[in-house]
Amino acid sequence: MKAVKEKIQALRDRMKDEKVEGCIVPSTDPHISEYPPKHWKTREWISGFTGSAGTVVVTLEKAGLWTDSRYFLQAENQLKGSGIELFKMDLPETPNISDWLASELSPGDSVGIEGSVFAASEALSLIGNFSKKGIKVRTDFAPYSQLWEDRPALPNHPAFILPECFSGKSCREKIKEVTEVLKKNNADKTILVGLDMIAWLFNIRGNDVTYNPVCLSYAVVSEKETVLFIRPEKLTEETAAYLREQGVVFADYEKINDYIRKIPAETRLLITPAKINYGLYATISENCAKVEVAIHPVDILKSTKNETEIAGIHNAMQKDGVAMVRFLMDLEKALASGEKVSEMTIAEKLLHYRSEQAFCAGESFGTIAGYGPHGAIVHYEATPESNVELFPEGILLVDSGAQYFDGTTDLTRTIALGPVSDEMKKDYTLVLKGHIALATACFPKETIGMQLDILARQFLWKNGTNYLHGTGHGVGYFLNVHEGPQNIRLNYNPATLELGMVTSNEPGLYRSGKYGIRIENLTLVVPYQTTEFGDFYAFETLTLCPIDLKLIDFSLMNQFEIDWLTDYHQKVYERLSPFLSEEEKNWVKNHI
Amino acid sequence: MKAVKEKIQALRDRMKDEKVEGCIVPSTDPHISEYPPKHWKTREWISGFTGSAGTVVVTLEKAGLWTDSRYFLQAENQLKGSGIELFKMDLPETPNISDWLASELSPGDSVGIEGSVFAASEALSLIGNFSKKGIKVRTDFAPYSQLWEDRPALPNHPAFILPECFSGKSCREKIKEVTEVLKKNNADKTILVGLDMIAWLFNIRGNDVTYNPVCLSYAVVSEKETVLFIRPEKLTEETAAYLREQGVVFADYEKINDYIRKIPAETRLLITPAKINYGLYATISENCAKVEVAIHPVDILKSTKNETEIAGIHNAMQKDGVAMVRFLMDLEKALASGEKVSEMTIAEKLLHYRSEQAFCAGESFGTIAGYGPHGAIVHYEATPESNVELFPEGILLVDSGAQYFDGTTDLTRTIALGPVSDEMKKDYTLVLKGHIALATACFPKETIGMQLDILARQFLWKNGTNYLHGTGHGVGYFLNVHEGPQNIRLNYNPATLELGMVTSNEPGLYRSGKYGIRIENLTLVVPYQTTEFGDFYAFETLTLCPIDLKLIDFSLMNQFEIDWLTDYHQKVYERLSPFLSEEEKNWVKNHI
């Protein structure tokens, strides 16, 4: 790991030159992406830690990496010999970054950050926290391009149009919806930075980020004009023609700062500080009024799917279900016949069956196939080093999904490959009971995910168990497999569950060193009933794939739960069977 | 209602004199009390509206009262002919006060408030909102003493000491706990304004507010000195001697502003902006550092009851249970014998039986006894005008509680006085199922009430019904029947449920014009289990009183719920029977 040490030394030299005593290197990019293009994986480059979430902090003497429990093991391995200390987030004894850095620095010192890769909310909070301690924050400290010799270029794949037969609404209609919300919020203009928000609004997709079909761009929307900031070479003639016809004006990707600087005084700009980078935020003239909202209205419009999208998602679920059935049958046969199957071949098999389906555009994230103890590593992805062979015993956890032009899928099944223990069955059944309780929830309009979360956890909690990840995340439409604003978590998030939102339902349980269990379906918020007490909503389960019966302890299930499972499996069979061979149909019948 | 019109005219004259174009009159007092002494019931005085929650807003042309759904009917009646318009809060079409007032005023205008009766958080938010619209907020507009001719004086009852055999901890020990928390928060001093926080800390009680055994005072706590600001005539020799011995210094109640103004520069003052009035907040020198915390640590210390307090609460519950059994038996006999019983006699009977119990210090709030349609008015209190006679049919809702030196009680029972409909039984059973689900919840440390709330509502929601009040509030120890920081509600509140906290469990259902149902017990947070997944807590139900079986549709209950009810009634019988006569014991046996 000499390379990392050298990089950090080079960074420290630059820190000394620029009189910066501490610096923070985050995981994100100017678009506040969860998964940034390689160009912006600065934290990965400097530390060698490849997990999706983590922040490196460097002082002239010390260096640390903060990451969450999903990555404790991986970070420990990857940081070996780097001189970077691992700080395990969420543990009571772990200091937060601001406190730790403040304790290492002295009043009068400076912390350097690259403002453009921090959310404005994040940067403002750092500035506030450090100023209390007499420490300055310099937001223009960005020596990485010079230090990072083989830094990957910005991705430059062409954008393509998602036809209206898939998107259900023209770009012009969507722009109109956005300008109407701006008016309601007493705002003139808004700046879009999130790549999925832009992809949704303009009906464009791209290949600039692995698994996320987005393309590098910014946008500014107002009643007068809607500008898409994108490199000209990314626009094919066809794409440009469609967008022009929809009333969109183009500007180069790099011109966004100039444009924002020149926004006329008195303009009321709608901003979500967590969804704009600090660089752009700081560029906004003081003569403009910032209308700050906690949730960007484009995120709400994007996540409340229209009828065409909902019909598409139903199709995508049927296709994904067929692929899953073929995969599960193939796996079962392979194990029975003694064929060598490993964690890594799972991903290959899945992609093979999915690719046979119409409009498949690849995986929606790296397949997680964890056998035995690997299942307990929540974000496990098999590598040639970790890969293990499967045997007809114990538990396999498979979390995977695909991108189709008519929808994004994400499901997890936990499968008994052979004999399983009573403890496994009990854990699995309690997870399943929670999954069913959430799937059958009814709730009034205005409910947020945090209020429902306990439904999925209640049986585990009664058994003194728990899982530390969220219960549900929003899912895009041929877009990011993780999208906002809504989610279902232990933590507070003010986003309400609205009709048409797609959210995962994925309780789990992880016995470290033993096995992992997770059962994940996607759900759609649908109307339930309207009474004198108001409007009530419910979930429709979208995912179509058998749930393994061999892992269930039926003595722990009540009749309501058993009926739900029977009905669900009946629906799976009815929806998938027209697309299955006789052998496949029989396999499903024997497994439900 | 000429009087109200005249008062508002007089207020408008003063507004004109002082060049104030709008003013806001809230319900609270300098101690941010939910129930203030009469001296501060300015909003009630100016509007004639006697509900506990409501805000009057007056401009030179218009006047409005904002109140919540509990009080819509009452406010409508009490405002008749006053010229004050009723604004129904929580309805989507109702503007909030800031927006409405801003729309009535013009840039350059001023809004007047009496800063000392607004929480600092409230006043700061008003100032921020109005400044965006070019409207000034004057926080020294307080003409009420001059306008309010017969304004009641400040209450001046003596304070008394709650002996350590009841409080469980000396004042000195509590001060030490507070100064330790101050140190942890890197603060030197804190200002206490909440009367219940002060009563807890100093082991004092009083009679300055109806139902709340508190006495008017402020306090400042630091490691160096702890000052109690209280009128000297309220201190008996005995009280003064105890407090002096505990290291407490006295100052006059009125001297608090002077003291705060003189706090030395550089002092780090721990403040909860929602728990200090704006008058005091604004008095703090700019040279002091404000350590702002969302929840005041004294509120947490107060609400996590110690062992003596918990033992006391168990006693109080037993005494209250005995009183309730005698009351229920009396009521049943009275109705059977044809004796005239009205809603108003319920409160008398309850107080009679409670007063027979040891250490009873009266009611903890005004008894709510609502027969038939009156039960659907959530905060109904019978008056000579509204009072109705009870008959052996339909439903009676009784929500009441008492103050004992060893605990505060609060329970609600809904009773069938005779034949009841199937709809009543279904509603009651769904409320009961929710009550049981919450009573039997298990949850990890760090859980907040909002996460548990759905347990109590889930069965109602599946039936398209709901209740709009909270599911649970904190309860003091021989203190306010409503106390923070924790609660169990639809709304977000970051306060976690800690061991030793007492919280109500009170789902309900209200059919307007027909009947109201509520089942309320108090609960205590107790350890459940500790596993590799962390510490888990559960609730112990504290209240001891039969739940009416005649209202239950047992076909809707599962075995777990029936077992809970049987076990609960068994506990009620075992705990109460040693204190009951043979006849009373038989009555209980026949009702469980």
Short mmCIF file of N, CA and C in Angstrom, two decimals, chain B residues 75-183:
data_model
loop_
_atom_site.label_atom_id
_atom_site.label_comp_id
_atom_site.label_asym_id
_atom_site.label_seq_id
_atom_site.Cartn_x
_atom_site.Cartn_y
_atom_site.Cartn_z
N ALA B 75 -65.24 27.05 20.17
CA ALA B 75 -64.80 28.38 19.73
C ALA B 75 -65.91 29.04 18.93
N GLU B 76 -66.57 28.26 18.07
CA GLU B 76 -67.65 28.82 17.27
C GLU B 76 -68.71 29.45 18.18
N ASN B 77 -69.07 28.73 19.25
CA ASN B 77 -70.06 29.25 20.18
C ASN B 77 -69.56 30.47 20.91
N GLN B 78 -68.34 30.39 21.44
CA GLN B 78 -67.85 31.47 22.30
C GLN B 78 -67.50 32.73 21.52
N LEU B 79 -67.24 32.60 20.22
CA LEU B 79 -66.85 33.78 19.44
C LEU B 79 -68.06 34.49 18.82
N LYS B 80 -69.25 33.88 18.96
CA LYS B 80 -70.43 34.47 18.31
C LYS B 80 -70.58 35.94 18.67
N GLY B 81 -70.72 36.80 17.67
CA GLY B 81 -70.97 38.22 17.91
C GLY B 81 -69.75 39.00 18.33
N SER B 82 -68.58 38.34 18.41
CA SER B 82 -67.39 39.03 18.91
C SER B 82 -66.67 39.77 17.79
N GLY B 83 -67.02 39.45 16.56
CA GLY B 83 -66.28 40.03 15.44
C GLY B 83 -64.96 39.31 15.17
N ILE B 84 -64.67 38.29 15.98
CA ILE B 84 -63.43 37.51 15.77
C ILE B 84 -63.76 36.32 14.87
N GLU B 85 -63.00 36.20 13.79
CA GLU B 85 -63.22 35.10 12.86
C GLU B 85 -62.50 33.84 13.37
N LEU B 86 -63.13 32.67 13.20
CA LEU B 86 -62.50 31.42 13.63
C LEU B 86 -61.68 30.83 12.48
N PHE B 87 -60.41 30.55 12.74
CA PHE B 87 -59.55 29.86 11.77
C PHE B 87 -59.28 28.46 12.28
N LYS B 88 -59.77 27.47 11.55
CA LYS B 88 -59.66 26.09 12.01
C LYS B 88 -58.31 25.51 11.59
N MET B 89 -57.43 25.32 12.57
CA MET B 89 -56.10 24.80 12.29
C MET B 89 -56.19 23.38 11.74
N ASP B 90 -55.13 22.96 11.05
CA ASP B 90 -55.00 21.59 10.52
C ASP B 90 -55.90 21.35 9.31
N LEU B 91 -56.79 22.28 8.95
CA LEU B 91 -57.54 22.10 7.71
C LEU B 91 -56.70 22.67 6.57
N PRO B 92 -56.67 21.96 5.44
CA PRO B 92 -55.77 22.39 4.35
C PRO B 92 -56.03 23.82 3.90
N GLU B 93 -57.28 24.28 3.97
CA GLU B 93 -57.58 25.61 3.44
C GLU B 93 -57.25 26.73 4.43
N THR B 94 -56.91 26.39 5.68
CA THR B 94 -56.65 27.42 6.68
C THR B 94 -55.24 27.96 6.56
N PRO B 95 -55.09 29.29 6.37
CA PRO B 95 -53.73 29.84 6.31
C PRO B 95 -53.10 29.81 7.69
N ASN B 96 -51.76 29.75 7.74
CA ASN B 96 -51.17 29.86 9.07
C ASN B 96 -51.09 31.34 9.46
N ILE B 97 -50.81 31.57 10.73
CA ILE B 97 -50.90 32.94 11.26
C ILE B 97 -49.96 33.88 10.52
N SER B 98 -48.70 33.47 10.32
CA SER B 98 -47.74 34.35 9.65
C SER B 98 -48.23 34.72 8.26
N ASP B 99 -48.67 33.71 7.50
CA ASP B 99 -49.10 33.98 6.12
C ASP B 99 -50.32 34.91 6.10
N TRP B 100 -51.26 34.62 6.98
CA TRP B 100 -52.48 35.43 6.99
C TRP B 100 -52.16 36.87 7.34
N LEU B 101 -51.37 37.02 8.40
CA LEU B 101 -51.05 38.37 8.88
C LEU B 101 -50.25 39.11 7.81
N ALA B 102 -49.31 38.41 7.18
CA ALA B 102 -48.50 39.06 6.14
C ALA B 102 -49.40 39.51 4.99
N SER B 103 -50.45 38.72 4.69
CA SER B 103 -51.31 39.09 3.57
C SER B 103 -52.20 40.28 3.94
N GLU B 104 -52.43 40.48 5.22
CA GLU B 104 -53.25 41.62 5.67
C GLU B 104 -52.43 42.89 5.82
N LEU B 105 -51.12 42.74 6.02
CA LEU B 105 -50.26 43.91 6.26
C LEU B 105 -49.45 44.24 5.01
N SER B 106 -48.72 45.35 5.08
CA SER B 106 -47.90 45.77 3.94
C SER B 106 -46.45 45.86 4.41
N PRO B 107 -45.51 45.74 3.47
CA PRO B 107 -44.10 45.92 3.85
C PRO B 107 -43.93 47.27 4.56
N GLY B 108 -43.14 47.27 5.60
CA GLY B 108 -42.96 48.49 6.39
C GLY B 108 -43.82 48.50 7.65
N ASP B 109 -44.89 47.67 7.65
CA ASP B 109 -45.75 47.60 8.85
C ASP B 109 -45.03 46.86 9.98
N SER B 110 -45.62 46.96 11.17
CA SER B 110 -45.06 46.27 12.34
C SER B 110 -46.08 45.33 12.97
N VAL B 111 -45.56 44.20 13.46
CA VAL B 111 -46.37 43.28 14.25
C VAL B 111 -45.87 43.38 15.69
N GLY B 112 -46.80 43.51 16.64
CA GLY B 112 -46.41 43.62 18.04
C GLY B 112 -46.67 42.34 18.79
N ILE B 113 -45.68 41.88 19.52
CA ILE B 113 -45.90 40.74 20.42
C ILE B 113 -45.26 41.05 21.77
N GLU B 114 -45.77 40.37 22.80
CA GLU B 114 -45.18 40.49 24.13
C GLU B 114 -44.15 39.37 24.21
N GLY B 115 -42.87 39.71 23.98
CA GLY B 115 -41.83 38.70 23.84
C GLY B 115 -41.78 37.73 25.00
N SER B 116 -42.13 38.18 26.21
CA SER B 116 -41.95 37.32 27.38
C SER B 116 -42.97 36.18 27.44
N VAL B 117 -44.04 36.22 26.63
CA VAL B 117 -44.98 35.09 26.67
C VAL B 117 -44.89 34.25 25.39
N PHE B 118 -43.79 34.41 24.65
CA PHE B 118 -43.52 33.55 23.49
C PHE B 118 -42.27 32.73 23.76
N ALA B 119 -42.28 31.46 23.39
CA ALA B 119 -41.04 30.69 23.40
C ALA B 119 -40.07 31.38 22.44
N ALA B 120 -38.79 31.37 22.79
CA ALA B 120 -37.79 32.03 21.94
C ALA B 120 -37.84 31.45 20.52
N SER B 121 -37.99 30.13 20.42
CA SER B 121 -38.02 29.50 19.09
C SER B 121 -39.18 30.06 18.26
N GLU B 122 -40.30 30.24 18.92
CA GLU B 122 -41.51 30.77 18.27
C GLU B 122 -41.28 32.20 17.79
N ALA B 123 -40.77 33.04 18.70
CA ALA B 123 -40.56 34.45 18.37
C ALA B 123 -39.53 34.59 17.26
N LEU B 124 -38.45 33.81 17.34
CA LEU B 124 -37.40 33.90 16.31
C LEU B 124 -37.96 33.49 14.95
N SER B 125 -38.82 32.49 14.96
CA SER B 125 -39.38 32.05 13.69
C SER B 125 -40.33 33.12 13.14
N LEU B 126 -41.12 33.77 14.00
CA LEU B 126 -41.98 34.87 13.54
C LEU B 126 -41.13 36.00 12.95
N ILE B 127 -40.08 36.36 13.69
CA ILE B 127 -39.23 37.47 13.23
C ILE B 127 -38.65 37.14 11.86
N GLY B 128 -38.18 35.88 11.71
CA GLY B 128 -37.61 35.44 10.42
C GLY B 128 -38.64 35.49 9.31
N ASN B 129 -39.83 34.93 9.57
CA ASN B 129 -40.86 34.88 8.53
C ASN B 129 -41.30 36.28 8.10
N PHE B 130 -41.51 37.15 9.09
CA PHE B 130 -42.00 38.48 8.74
C PHE B 130 -40.92 39.32 8.06
N SER B 131 -39.66 39.12 8.48
CA SER B 131 -38.62 39.96 7.89
C SER B 131 -38.49 39.67 6.40
N LYS B 132 -38.74 38.40 6.01
CA LYS B 132 -38.72 38.07 4.57
C LYS B 132 -39.74 38.89 3.81
N LYS B 133 -40.78 39.31 4.50
CA LYS B 133 -41.85 40.05 3.82
C LYS B 133 -41.79 41.55 4.12
N GLY B 134 -40.66 41.97 4.71
CA GLY B 134 -40.48 43.39 4.96
C GLY B 134 -41.30 43.92 6.12
N ILE B 135 -41.76 42.99 6.99
CA ILE B 135 -42.57 43.42 8.14
C ILE B 135 -41.73 43.27 9.40
N LYS B 136 -41.74 44.34 10.24
CA LYS B 136 -40.96 44.29 11.48
C LYS B 136 -41.74 43.58 12.58
N VAL B 137 -41.04 42.98 13.51
CA VAL B 137 -41.70 42.43 14.70
C VAL B 137 -41.20 43.20 15.91
N ARG B 138 -42.13 43.85 16.64
CA ARG B 138 -41.75 44.53 17.88
C ARG B 138 -42.09 43.59 19.02
N THR B 139 -41.07 43.23 19.80
CA THR B 139 -41.29 42.20 20.83
C THR B 139 -41.60 42.81 22.19
N ASP B 140 -41.82 44.12 22.23
CA ASP B 140 -42.09 44.78 23.51
C ASP B 140 -43.50 45.37 23.54
N PHE B 141 -44.38 44.84 22.72
CA PHE B 141 -45.74 45.38 22.68
C PHE B 141 -46.59 44.64 23.72
N ALA B 142 -46.82 45.28 24.87
CA ALA B 142 -47.49 44.61 25.98
C ALA B 142 -48.44 45.57 26.69
N PRO B 143 -49.49 45.99 26.01
CA PRO B 143 -50.39 46.99 26.61
C PRO B 143 -51.44 46.37 27.52
N TYR B 144 -51.36 45.04 27.73
CA TYR B 144 -52.49 44.35 28.34
C TYR B 144 -52.72 44.73 29.79
N SER B 145 -51.67 44.95 30.55
CA SER B 145 -51.86 45.31 31.95
C SER B 145 -52.70 46.58 32.07
N GLN B 146 -52.46 47.52 31.17
CA GLN B 146 -53.25 48.76 31.24
C GLN B 146 -54.68 48.57 30.75
N LEU B 147 -54.86 47.70 29.73
CA LEU B 147 -56.19 47.53 29.14
C LEU B 147 -57.07 46.62 29.99
N TRP B 148 -56.45 45.68 30.66
CA TRP B 148 -57.17 44.62 31.38
C TRP B 148 -57.40 45.09 32.80
N GLU B 149 -58.59 45.67 33.03
CA GLU B 149 -58.81 46.37 34.30
C GLU B 149 -58.78 45.44 35.52
N ASP B 150 -59.50 44.33 35.42
CA ASP B 150 -59.57 43.43 36.58
C ASP B 150 -58.62 42.25 36.41
N ARG B 151 -57.46 42.53 35.84
CA ARG B 151 -56.51 41.43 35.61
C ARG B 151 -56.12 40.76 36.92
N PRO B 152 -56.24 39.45 37.01
CA PRO B 152 -55.89 38.76 38.27
C PRO B 152 -54.40 38.97 38.59
N ALA B 153 -54.12 39.07 39.88
CA ALA B 153 -52.71 39.22 40.30
C ALA B 153 -51.97 37.92 40.02
N LEU B 154 -50.64 37.97 40.14
CA LEU B 154 -49.86 36.74 40.06
C LEU B 154 -50.24 35.86 41.24
N PRO B 155 -50.34 34.57 41.05
CA PRO B 155 -50.70 33.69 42.18
C PRO B 155 -49.58 33.71 43.21
N ASN B 156 -49.96 33.59 44.47
CA ASN B 156 -48.95 33.79 45.51
C ASN B 156 -49.06 32.75 46.61
N HIS B 157 -49.31 31.50 46.22
CA HIS B 157 -49.44 30.43 47.21
C HIS B 157 -48.06 30.00 47.68
N PRO B 158 -47.97 29.52 48.90
CA PRO B 158 -46.66 29.09 49.40
C PRO B 158 -46.18 27.81 48.70
N ALA B 159 -44.88 27.72 48.56
CA ALA B 159 -44.28 26.49 48.05
C ALA B 159 -44.13 25.51 49.22
N PHE B 160 -44.19 24.23 48.93
CA PHE B 160 -43.90 23.25 49.99
C PHE B 160 -42.93 22.21 49.46
N ILE B 161 -42.24 21.56 50.40
CA ILE B 161 -41.25 20.56 50.02
C ILE B 161 -41.91 19.20 49.82
N LEU B 162 -41.57 18.52 48.73
CA LEU B 162 -41.98 17.13 48.58
C LEU B 162 -40.88 16.29 49.24
N PRO B 163 -41.22 15.64 50.38
CA PRO B 163 -40.16 14.97 51.14
C PRO B 163 -39.42 13.92 50.30
N GLU B 164 -38.18 13.66 50.68
CA GLU B 164 -37.37 12.72 49.90
C GLU B 164 -37.92 11.30 49.92
N CYS B 165 -38.77 10.98 50.91
CA CYS B 165 -39.39 9.65 50.88
C CYS B 165 -40.31 9.53 49.68
N PHE B 166 -40.77 10.65 49.15
CA PHE B 166 -41.55 10.63 47.91
C PHE B 166 -40.69 10.91 46.67
N SER B 167 -39.80 11.89 46.81
CA SER B 167 -39.04 12.30 45.61
C SER B 167 -37.87 11.37 45.32
N GLY B 168 -37.36 10.71 46.35
CA GLY B 168 -36.32 9.70 46.12
C GLY B 168 -34.92 10.24 45.97
N LYS B 169 -34.79 11.53 45.80
CA LYS B 169 -33.46 12.12 45.64
C LYS B 169 -33.47 13.50 46.26
N SER B 170 -32.34 13.87 46.89
CA SER B 170 -32.27 15.21 47.45
C SER B 170 -32.09 16.21 46.32
N CYS B 171 -32.45 17.43 46.63
CA CYS B 171 -32.24 18.53 45.69
C CYS B 171 -30.76 18.63 45.32
N ARG B 172 -29.90 18.44 46.32
CA ARG B 172 -28.46 18.53 46.08
C ARG B 172 -27.99 17.49 45.05
N GLU B 173 -28.49 16.27 45.21
CA GLU B 173 -28.13 15.21 44.23
C GLU B 173 -28.58 15.59 42.83
N LYS B 174 -29.80 16.12 42.75
CA LYS B 174 -30.33 16.48 41.43
C LYS B 174 -29.51 17.61 40.80
N ILE B 175 -29.15 18.59 41.62
CA ILE B 175 -28.32 19.70 41.10
C ILE B 175 -27.01 19.12 40.55
N LYS B 176 -26.47 18.15 41.29
CA LYS B 176 -25.21 17.54 40.83
C LYS B 176 -25.41 16.86 39.46
N GLU B 177 -26.52 16.15 39.33
CA GLU B 177 -26.80 15.51 38.03
C GLU B 177 -26.88 16.55 36.91
N VAL B 178 -27.52 17.67 37.22
CA VAL B 178 -27.67 18.70 36.19
C VAL B 178 -26.31 19.29 35.83
N THR B 179 -25.49 19.58 36.83
CA THR B 179 -24.20 20.20 36.51
C THR B 179 -23.30 19.22 35.75
N GLU B 180 -23.49 17.93 36.02
CA GLU B 180 -22.72 16.95 35.23
C GLU B 180 -23.13 16.96 33.76
N VAL B 181 -24.44 17.08 33.53
CA VAL B 181 -24.90 17.14 32.13
C VAL B 181 -24.42 18.43 31.48
N LEU B 182 -24.39 19.51 32.25
CA LEU B 182 -23.89 20.77 31.70
C LEU B 182 -22.45 20.58 31.21
N LYS B 183 -21.65 19.95 32.06
CA LYS B 183 -20.25 19.71 31.70
C LYS B 183 -20.16 18.90 30.40
#
